[in-house]
Coordinates of C-alpha atoms in Angstrom, one line a residue:
X1 CA -33.1 -4.1 2.4
X2 CA -33.2 -1.3 -0.2
X3 CA -29.5 -1.6 -0.6
X4 CA -29.8 -5.3 -1.2
X5 CA -32.5 -4.9 -3.8
X6 CA -30.5 -2.2 -5.5
X7 CA -27.4 -4.4 -5.5
X8 CA -29.4 -7.2 -7.1
X9 CA -30.5 -4.8 -9.9
X10 CA -26.8 -3.8 -10.2
X11 CA -25.8 -7.4 -10.8
X12 CA -28.4 -7.4 -13.6
X13 CA -26.5 -4.5 -15.2
X14 CA -23.0 -5.8 -14.5
X15 CA -23.6 -9.3 -15.8
X16 CA -24.7 -8.2 -19.3
X17 CA -22.2 -9.6 -21.9
X18 CA -20.9 -6.2 -22.8
X19 CA -20.3 -5.1 -19.3
X20 CA -18.7 -8.4 -18.4
X21 CA -16.3 -7.8 -21.4
X22 CA -15.4 -4.4 -20.1
X23 CA -14.7 -5.8 -16.6
X24 CA -12.4 -8.5 -18.1
X25 CA -10.6 -5.9 -20.2
X26 CA -10.1 -3.7 -17.2
X27 CA -8.7 -6.5 -15.0
X28 CA -6.3 -7.6 -17.8
X29 CA -5.1 -4.1 -18.6
X30 CA -4.8 -3.2 -14.9
X31 CA -2.7 -6.3 -14.1
X32 CA -0.5 -5.8 -17.1
X33 CA 0.0 -2.1 -16.4
X34 CA 0.5 -2.7 -12.7
X35 CA 3.5 -4.9 -13.5
X36 CA 5.4 -2.0 -15.1
X37 CA 7.1 0.1 -12.5
X38 CA 6.1 3.8 -12.7
X39 CA 2.8 3.2 -14.6
X40 CA 0.2 2.8 -11.9
X41 CA -3.6 2.6 -12.0
X42 CA -4.0 6.4 -11.9
X43 CA -1.9 6.8 -15.1
X44 CA -3.7 3.9 -16.7
X45 CA -7.1 5.3 -16.1
X46 CA -5.9 8.8 -17.3
X47 CA -4.5 7.4 -20.5
X48 CA -7.7 5.5 -21.2
X49 CA -10.0 8.4 -20.4
X50 CA -9.9 9.9 -23.9
X51 CA -10.6 6.5 -25.4
X52 CA -13.9 6.1 -23.6
X53 CA -15.8 9.1 -25.0
X54 CA -17.9 6.9 -27.2
X55 CA -18.6 4.3 -24.5
X56 CA -21.7 4.0 -22.3
X57 CA -20.8 5.6 -18.9
X58 CA -21.7 2.4 -17.0
X59 CA -19.3 0.3 -19.2
X60 CA -16.6 2.9 -18.9
X61 CA -16.6 3.0 -15.1
X62 CA -16.8 -0.8 -14.8
X63 CA -13.6 -1.0 -16.9
X64 CA -12.0 1.8 -14.8
X65 CA -12.8 -0.2 -11.6
X66 CA -11.3 -3.3 -13.1
X67 CA -8.1 -1.4 -14.0
X68 CA -7.9 -0.1 -10.4
X69 CA -8.1 -3.5 -8.8
X70 CA -6.0 -5.2 -11.5
X71 CA -3.2 -2.6 -11.3
X72 CA -3.0 -3.0 -7.5
X73 CA -2.4 -6.8 -7.9
X74 CA 0.0 -6.3 -10.8
X75 CA 2.0 -3.9 -8.7
X76 CA 2.4 -6.5 -6.0
X77 CA 3.6 -9.1 -8.6
X78 CA 6.8 -7.3 -9.5
X79 CA 7.1 -6.1 -5.9
X80 CA 7.3 -9.7 -4.7
X81 CA 9.3 -11.2 -7.5
X82 CA 11.7 -8.5 -8.4
X83 CA 11.6 -6.1 -5.4
X84 CA 10.3 -3.4 -7.8
X85 CA 7.0 -2.0 -6.7
X86 CA 4.7 -1.2 -9.6
X87 CA 2.9 1.5 -7.5
X88 CA 3.2 2.9 -4.0
X89 CA 0.5 0.7 -2.4
X90 CA 2.7 -2.4 -3.4
X91 CA 5.7 -1.2 -1.4
X92 CA 4.9 -3.2 1.7
X93 CA 4.6 -6.4 -0.4
X94 CA 8.3 -6.3 -1.1
X95 CA 9.3 -6.5 2.5
X96 CA 8.3 -10.2 3.0
X97 CA 7.3 -11.2 -0.5
X98 CA 10.8 -10.7 -2.0
X99 CA 12.6 -12.7 0.6
X100 CA 10.0 -15.5 0.0
X101 CA 10.7 -15.3 -3.7
X102 CA 14.5 -15.5 -3.1
X103 CA 13.9 -18.6 -0.9
X104 CA 12.0 -20.3 -3.7
X105 CA 8.5 -19.5 -2.4
X106 CA 7.6 -16.8 -5.0
X107 CA 4.5 -18.7 -6.2
X108 CA 3.2 -19.0 -2.6
X109 CA 3.7 -15.3 -2.0
X110 CA 1.8 -14.5 -5.2
X111 CA -1.0 -16.9 -4.3
X112 CA -1.2 -15.3 -0.8
X113 CA -1.4 -11.9 -2.4
X114 CA -4.1 -12.9 -5.0
X115 CA -6.3 -14.5 -2.3
X116 CA -5.6 -11.5 -0.1
X117 CA -6.8 -9.1 -2.8
X118 CA -9.9 -11.3 -3.4
X119 CA -10.8 -11.4 0.3
X120 CA -10.1 -7.7 0.9
X121 CA -12.0 -6.7 -2.2
X122 CA -15.0 -8.8 -1.3
X123 CA -15.2 -7.7 2.3
X124 CA -14.5 -4.1 1.4
X125 CA -17.2 -4.1 -1.2
X126 CA -19.7 -5.6 1.2
X127 CA -18.8 -2.9 3.7
X128 CA -19.2 -0.3 0.9
X129 CA -22.8 -1.5 0.3
X130 CA -23.7 -1.7 4.0
X131 CA -21.7 1.2 5.6
X132 CA -21.3 3.8 2.9
X133 CA -23.6 6.5 4.5
X134 CA -22.0 6.0 8.0
X135 CA -18.4 6.1 6.9
X136 CA -19.1 9.1 4.7
X137 CA -20.6 11.0 7.7
X138 CA -17.5 10.2 9.8
X139 CA -15.2 11.4 7.1
X140 CA -16.9 14.8 7.0
X141 CA -16.0 15.3 10.7
X142 CA -12.3 14.6 10.5
X143 CA -10.1 17.7 10.4
X144 CA -6.5 18.7 10.0
X145 CA -5.4 17.7 13.6
X146 CA -6.9 14.2 13.0
X147 CA -5.1 13.7 9.7
X148 CA -1.8 14.8 11.2
X149 CA -2.2 12.4 14.1
X150 CA -2.9 9.5 11.7
X151 CA 0.3 10.3 9.8
X152 CA 2.3 10.5 13.0
X153 CA 1.0 7.1 14.0
X154 CA 2.1 5.7 10.6
X155 CA 5.6 7.2 11.1
X156 CA 6.1 5.9 14.6
X157 CA 4.5 2.5 14.0
X158 CA 6.7 1.6 11.0
X159 CA 10.0 3.0 12.4
X160 CA 9.3 1.0 15.6
X161 CA 9.0 -2.4 14.0
X162 CA 11.5 -2.3 11.0
X163 CA 15.2 -2.6 11.0
X164 CA 17.8 -3.6 13.6
X165 CA 17.0 -0.6 15.8
X166 CA 14.6 2.3 16.2
X167 CA 17.5 4.7 15.6
X168 CA 18.1 3.2 12.2
X169 CA 14.3 3.3 11.5
X170 CA 14.2 7.0 12.4
X171 CA 17.3 7.8 10.4
X172 CA 15.6 6.1 7.3
X173 CA 12.4 8.1 8.0
X174 CA 14.5 11.4 8.1
X175 CA 16.0 10.6 4.7
X176 CA 12.5 10.2 3.3
X177 CA 11.2 13.3 4.9
X178 CA 14.2 15.3 3.5
X179 CA 13.5 14.0 0.0
X180 CA 9.8 14.9 0.5
X181 CA 10.8 18.5 1.2
X182 CA 12.2 19.0 -2.3
X183 CA 10.1 21.3 -4.4
X184 CA 7.9 24.3 -3.7
X185 CA 6.5 25.0 -0.3
X186 CA 2.7 24.3 -0.6
X187 CA 1.8 27.3 1.6
X188 CA 4.3 30.0 0.6
X189 CA 5.5 28.9 -2.9
X190 CA 9.2 29.2 -1.7
X191 CA 11.6 26.7 -3.3
X192 CA 13.2 24.2 -1.0
X193 CA 16.3 21.9 -1.8
X194 CA 15.8 22.5 -5.6
X195 CA 19.4 23.8 -6.2
X196 CA 17.9 26.3 -8.7
X197 CA 16.4 23.5 -10.9
X198 CA 12.9 24.3 -12.3
X199 CA 12.4 20.5 -12.8
X200 CA 12.8 19.9 -9.0
X201 CA 10.2 22.6 -8.2
X202 CA 7.5 20.0 -8.6
X203 CA 9.3 17.7 -6.1
X204 CA 10.5 14.1 -6.6
X205 CA 7.8 11.8 -7.7
X206 CA 7.2 9.0 -5.2
X207 CA 7.3 6.3 -7.9
X208 CA 10.9 7.4 -8.8
X209 CA 11.8 7.2 -5.1
X210 CA 10.2 3.8 -4.6
X211 CA 11.7 2.3 -7.7
X212 CA 15.1 3.9 -7.0
X213 CA 15.3 2.7 -3.4
X214 CA 13.9 -0.7 -4.0
X215 CA 14.8 -1.7 -7.6
X216 CA 18.0 0.2 -8.3
X217 CA 19.3 -0.1 -4.8
X218 CA 18.6 -3.9 -4.8
X219 CA 20.2 -4.3 -8.3
X220 CA 23.3 -2.5 -7.2
X221 CA 23.5 -4.5 -4.0
X222 CA 23.2 -7.8 -5.8
X223 CA 25.7 -6.7 -8.5
X224 CA 28.2 -5.9 -5.7
X225 CA 27.9 -9.4 -4.3
X226 CA 27.6 -11.5 -7.5
X227 CA 31.3 -12.1 -7.5
X228 CA 31.0 -13.8 -4.1
X229 CA 28.0 -16.0 -5.2
X230 CA 27.2 -18.2 -8.1
X231 CA 24.4 -16.0 -9.4
X232 CA 22.3 -19.2 -10.2
X233 CA 18.6 -18.9 -11.0
X234 CA 16.3 -18.9 -8.0
X235 CA 14.1 -22.0 -7.7
X236 CA 10.4 -21.5 -8.2
X237 CA 9.1 -24.0 -5.6
X238 CA 5.6 -25.5 -5.3
X239 CA 2.8 -23.4 -6.9
X240 CA 0.1 -23.7 -4.2
X241 CA -0.3 -22.8 -0.6
X242 CA 0.1 -25.7 1.9
X243 CA -1.9 -26.3 5.1
X244 CA 0.7 -24.5 7.2
X245 CA 0.6 -21.5 4.9
X246 CA -3.3 -21.4 5.1
X247 CA -3.2 -21.6 8.9
X248 CA -0.9 -18.6 8.9
X249 CA -2.8 -16.5 6.3
X250 CA -6.5 -16.8 6.9
X251 CA -6.5 -14.4 9.9
X252 CA -4.4 -11.8 8.1
X253 CA -6.8 -12.0 5.2
X254 CA -9.7 -11.1 7.5
X255 CA -7.8 -8.5 9.6
X256 CA -6.5 -6.6 6.6
X257 CA -9.9 -5.3 5.4
X258 CA -10.7 -4.1 8.9
X259 CA -7.7 -1.8 8.7
X260 CA -7.9 -1.0 5.0
X261 CA -11.5 0.0 4.4
X262 CA -11.8 2.9 6.9
X263 CA -8.5 4.4 5.8
X264 CA -9.5 4.2 2.1
X265 CA -12.7 6.2 2.9
X266 CA -10.8 9.2 4.6
X267 CA -8.3 11.5 2.8
X268 CA -5.3 10.2 4.7
X269 CA -2.9 8.7 2.2
X270 CA -5.0 6.1 0.2
X271 CA -3.8 2.5 0.4
X272 CA -0.3 3.4 1.7
X273 CA -1.1 3.9 5.4
X274 CA -3.3 0.9 5.9
X275 CA -0.8 -1.4 4.2
X276 CA 1.9 -0.1 6.5
X277 CA -0.3 -0.5 9.6
X278 CA -1.5 -3.9 8.6
X279 CA 2.1 -5.0 8.3
X280 CA 2.8 -3.6 11.8
X281 CA -0.3 -5.4 13.2
X282 CA 0.7 -8.7 11.6
X283 CA 4.2 -8.5 13.0
X284 CA 2.8 -7.8 16.5
X285 CA 0.3 -10.6 16.4
X286 CA 2.3 -13.3 14.7
X287 CA 3.7 -16.3 16.4
X288 CA 6.6 -16.3 13.9
X289 CA 8.0 -12.8 14.6
X290 CA 11.6 -14.2 14.0
X291 CA 10.7 -14.8 10.4
X292 CA 9.6 -11.2 9.6
X293 CA 12.2 -9.6 7.4
X294 CA 13.2 -13.1 6.1
X295 CA 9.9 -14.1 4.3
X296 CA 6.9 -14.2 6.7
X297 CA 3.8 -15.0 4.6
X298 CA 1.6 -13.0 7.0
X299 CA 3.4 -9.9 5.9
X300 CA 2.2 -10.4 2.4
X301 CA -1.4 -11.6 3.1
X302 CA -2.5 -8.9 5.5
X303 CA -1.2 -5.8 3.7
X304 CA -2.5 -7.0 0.3
X305 CA -6.0 -7.6 1.8
X306 CA -5.8 -4.1 3.3
X307 CA -4.8 -2.5 0.0
X308 CA -7.7 -4.1 -1.8
X309 CA -10.3 -3.2 0.9
X310 CA -9.0 0.4 0.9
X311 CA -9.8 0.6 -2.8
X312 CA -13.5 -0.1 -1.9
X313 CA -13.3 2.5 0.9
X314 CA -12.0 5.0 -1.6
X315 CA -15.2 4.7 -3.6
X316 CA -17.3 5.5 -0.5
X317 CA -16.0 9.1 -0.4
X318 CA -16.0 9.5 -4.1
X319 CA -19.5 8.3 -4.8
X320 CA -21.3 9.8 -1.7
X321 CA -19.3 13.0 -1.2
X322 CA -17.6 13.6 -4.5
X323 CA -14.4 13.6 -2.5
X324 CA -11.4 11.9 -4.2
X325 CA -9.0 10.4 -1.6
X326 CA -6.5 8.9 -4.1
X327 CA -5.1 9.8 -7.5
X328 CA -7.2 7.1 -9.1
X329 CA -10.4 8.5 -7.5
X330 CA -9.4 12.0 -8.7
X331 CA -9.1 10.7 -12.3
X332 CA -12.4 8.9 -12.0
X333 CA -14.0 12.0 -10.7
X334 CA -12.8 13.8 -13.8
X335 CA -14.4 11.0 -15.8
X336 CA -17.7 11.5 -14.1
X337 CA -17.6 15.2 -14.9
X338 CA -16.7 14.3 -18.5
X339 CA -20.1 12.5 -18.7
X340 CA -21.8 15.4 -17.0
X341 CA -22.4 13.4 -13.8
X342 CA -21.7 15.0 -10.4
X343 CA -20.9 12.5 -7.6
X344 CA -22.4 13.3 -4.2
X345 CA -25.4 12.4 -2.0
X346 CA -27.9 12.7 -4.9
X347 CA -25.9 10.4 -7.2
X348 CA -27.6 7.2 -5.8
X349 CA -31.0 8.7 -6.6
X350 CA -30.1 10.2 -10.0
X351 CA -27.9 7.5 -11.4
X352 CA -28.9 4.3 -9.6
X353 CA -28.2 2.0 -12.6
X354 CA -24.6 3.3 -13.0
X355 CA -23.8 3.3 -9.3
X356 CA -25.1 -0.1 -8.4
X357 CA -23.9 -1.6 -11.6
X358 CA -20.4 -0.2 -10.8
X359 CA -20.6 -1.7 -7.2
X360 CA -21.8 -5.1 -8.5
X361 CA -19.0 -5.1 -11.0
X362 CA -16.5 -4.9 -8.2
X363 CA -17.7 -8.4 -7.0
X364 CA -17.4 -9.7 -10.6
X365 CA -14.0 -8.1 -11.1
X366 CA -12.7 -9.8 -7.9
X367 CA -13.7 -13.2 -9.1
X368 CA -12.2 -12.5 -12.5
X369 CA -9.0 -11.3 -10.9
X370 CA -8.7 -14.4 -8.7
X371 CA -9.5 -16.7 -11.6
X372 CA -6.9 -14.9 -13.8
X373 CA -4.0 -14.5 -11.4
X374 CA -4.1 -17.6 -9.1
X375 CA -3.4 -20.0 -11.9
X376 CA -0.7 -17.6 -13.3
X377 CA 1.2 -17.4 -10.0
X378 CA 3.6 -20.2 -10.9
X379 CA 4.0 -18.7 -14.4
X380 CA 4.9 -15.3 -13.0
X381 CA 7.3 -17.0 -10.5
X382 CA 9.2 -18.5 -13.4
X383 CA 10.7 -15.0 -14.0
X384 CA 13.0 -16.0 -11.2
X385 CA 14.5 -18.8 -13.2
X386 CA 16.3 -16.1 -15.4
X387 CA 20.0 -15.9 -14.4
X388 CA 20.4 -13.0 -12.0
X389 CA 22.8 -11.0 -14.1
X390 CA 20.3 -10.9 -16.9
X391 CA 17.3 -10.5 -14.5
X392 CA 18.7 -7.5 -12.7
X393 CA 19.9 -5.9 -16.0
X394 CA 16.3 -6.2 -17.1
X395 CA 15.1 -4.7 -13.8
X396 CA 17.4 -1.7 -14.4
X397 CA 16.0 -1.2 -17.9
X398 CA 12.4 -1.4 -16.9
X399 CA 13.0 0.8 -13.8
X400 CA 14.6 3.4 -16.1
X401 CA 11.7 3.2 -18.6
X402 CA 9.1 3.5 -15.7
X403 CA 11.0 6.5 -14.2
X404 CA 11.2 8.3 -17.6
X405 CA 7.5 7.6 -18.2
X406 CA 6.5 9.5 -15.0
X407 CA 7.6 12.9 -16.3
X408 CA 9.3 12.4 -19.7
X409 CA 12.4 14.2 -18.5
X410 CA 16.0 12.9 -18.8
X411 CA 16.7 14.5 -15.4
X412 CA 14.4 11.9 -13.8
X413 CA 16.9 9.2 -14.8
X414 CA 19.7 11.1 -13.0
X415 CA 17.5 11.4 -9.9
X416 CA 16.6 7.7 -10.1
X417 CA 20.4 6.8 -10.1
X418 CA 21.1 9.1 -7.2
X419 CA 18.2 7.7 -5.1
X420 CA 19.4 4.2 -6.1
X421 CA 22.8 4.9 -4.7
X422 CA 21.2 6.1 -1.5
X423 CA 19.3 2.8 -1.4
X424 CA 22.5 0.9 -1.9
X425 CA 24.1 2.9 1.0
X426 CA 21.1 2.2 3.2
X427 CA 21.5 -1.6 2.6
X428 CA 25.2 -1.3 3.3
X429 CA 24.6 0.3 6.7
X430 CA 21.5 -1.7 7.7
X431 CA 18.9 1.1 7.3
X432 CA 15.4 -0.2 6.5
X433 CA 14.1 1.2 3.2
X434 CA 10.4 1.3 3.9
X435 CA 10.4 4.3 6.5
X436 CA 12.2 6.4 3.8
X437 CA 9.4 5.7 1.3
X438 CA 6.8 6.5 3.9
X439 CA 8.5 9.8 4.6
X440 CA 8.4 10.7 1.0
X441 CA 4.7 9.7 0.5
X442 CA 3.3 11.1 3.8
X443 CA 5.8 13.8 4.7
X444 CA 4.4 16.7 2.5
X445 CA 0.8 15.8 3.4
X446 CA 1.8 15.7 7.1
X447 CA 3.5 19.0 6.9
X448 CA 0.5 20.6 5.2
X449 CA -2.0 19.2 7.8
X450 CA 0.3 20.3 10.7
X451 CA 0.4 23.9 9.4
X452 CA -3.3 24.0 8.8
X453 CA -4.0 22.8 12.3
X454 CA -1.7 25.4 13.7
X455 CA -3.2 28.1 11.6
X456 CA -6.7 27.2 12.9
X457 CA -5.5 27.4 16.5
X458 CA -3.5 30.6 15.9
X459 CA -0.2 28.9 16.5
X460 CA -1.2 27.1 19.7
X461 CA 0.2 23.5 20.0
X462 CA -3.0 22.6 21.9
X463 CA -4.8 22.8 18.5
X464 CA -3.1 19.4 17.6
X465 CA -5.0 17.6 20.4
X466 CA -8.3 19.3 20.5
X467 CA -10.4 16.5 19.2
X468 CA -11.2 13.1 20.8
X469 CA -10.0 11.3 17.6
X470 CA -6.6 12.9 17.7
X471 CA -6.2 12.3 21.5
X472 CA -7.0 8.6 20.9
X473 CA -4.5 8.3 18.1
X474 CA -1.7 10.0 20.2
X475 CA -2.5 7.7 23.1
X476 CA -1.8 4.7 20.7
X477 CA 1.4 6.5 19.6
X478 CA 2.5 6.9 23.2
X479 CA 1.8 3.2 23.8
X480 CA 3.9 2.1 20.8
X481 CA 6.8 4.3 21.9
X482 CA 6.6 3.1 25.6
X483 CA 5.9 -0.5 24.8
X484 CA 9.6 -1.7 24.8
X485 CA 10.2 -0.1 28.1
X486 CA 7.0 -1.5 29.6
X487 CA 7.8 -5.0 28.3
X488 CA 11.4 -4.7 29.7
X489 CA 10.0 -3.7 33.2
X490 CA 7.4 -6.5 33.2
X491 CA 10.1 -9.0 32.1
X492 CA 12.4 -7.8 34.9
X493 CA 9.7 -8.1 37.5
X494 CA 8.9 -11.6 36.4
X495 CA 12.6 -12.5 36.5
X496 CA 12.8 -11.1 40.0
X497 CA 9.7 -13.1 41.1
X498 CA 11.1 -16.3 39.6
X499 CA 14.4 -15.7 41.3
X500 CA 12.7 -15.1 44.7
X501 CA 10.6 -18.2 44.3
X502 CA 13.7 -20.3 43.4
X503 CA 15.5 -18.9 46.5
X504 CA 12.6 -19.8 48.7
X505 CA 12.4 -23.3 47.2
X506 CA 16.1 -23.9 47.8
X507 CA 15.9 -22.4 51.3
X508 CA 12.9 -24.6 52.1
X509 CA 14.7 -27.7 50.7

């Protein structure tokens, strides 16, 4: 009841004309910035941080929250339409969203993403209000073995459901893990796969990898096949979701937040892991599995709802523990410190107006985001009417600008081209791209958590399974690995039973 009263007071703060203006500015800036590959919400908040010195803290954080949510949707827009993720959380949206766009259903994919973000954000923010203390206490108890188990689950789950075979999925994952090894060893400081280059000592930025594998690889693949096709503009299609689409999306919209919110609250990869796992879950549960990889709308709706809910989960740890679980949260933590405010258990007592105004503004921002982007879905989709030679030339240009913006080094453009050629080769030989991106994002963190767990247990492998949480996760991993064999044995037994029954029927006849 106290939380409800505080939230009502927060709406009184968030709905003032000035704070409404900052929320609208944040949503607009976030959406626009999210569309540009390589400039994600973290960079947007970091760039705007010096500009907010003269602002009231409440207004500044309301704008930052709008940028966060807006950039997540903006990143999925180019991911769906151009196969160019604006940020890492939008990678999964390209798997089904881009085939939908190529089939003339880009507007429907964008509408499913917009409503998914709205549903995920609303449910996630409600859970933030109700469950913040509980989730924060659970996050404190999770250690290195648990983090490593979660990442192994992400690796196995995604390589098991993508591509023509598990072998190809694992091969793609190994490519990503190898790229993730580039740079300095986080424990010893030793250089790995840097070829003597100081620039590579920092590793290869995940945005460059995602843009290279998706955008450059796709552009090169399309260019290689344009001579065989007409290269005509892709039709836009109807701008709204039909009844059949709504029947297929309403459950993913509700399931996504259940996966996204808890993962956002713990330091285990931000929005990337829950979007991957949501995609896996939707593929397992869908009645239209044959459409996955060809444009299944469930594969857009679920992960996008999970991504938005994870953003609300991220705020749980940041506000209650002062623990940033994503790059955006880390920048926002710096902003709190800039104003002389320390997030933690006492923040709700010392700064109730700021905290509850910020939480209430999330509800307002979700409504603004839906009102802005749902009508714009057919407008964004008209990007596909541009003839493909010009369209993919533009993609190459913006991908190069985005990659250069990450570090401001010309060598990043060379790395982008090399990774793009790897992406082209992966398409040529049927390797799924997503496991490689997962390997780059989670590989270094998984290695670090593995080594920490082994250090704690003095090198004993049993230290990886010494918590109930990790044992549960590994049991799920074992089930995923063994499921095809189990399904095959069950199918064979059913076939034997049917054959025996038919034999009896024929014999009795």
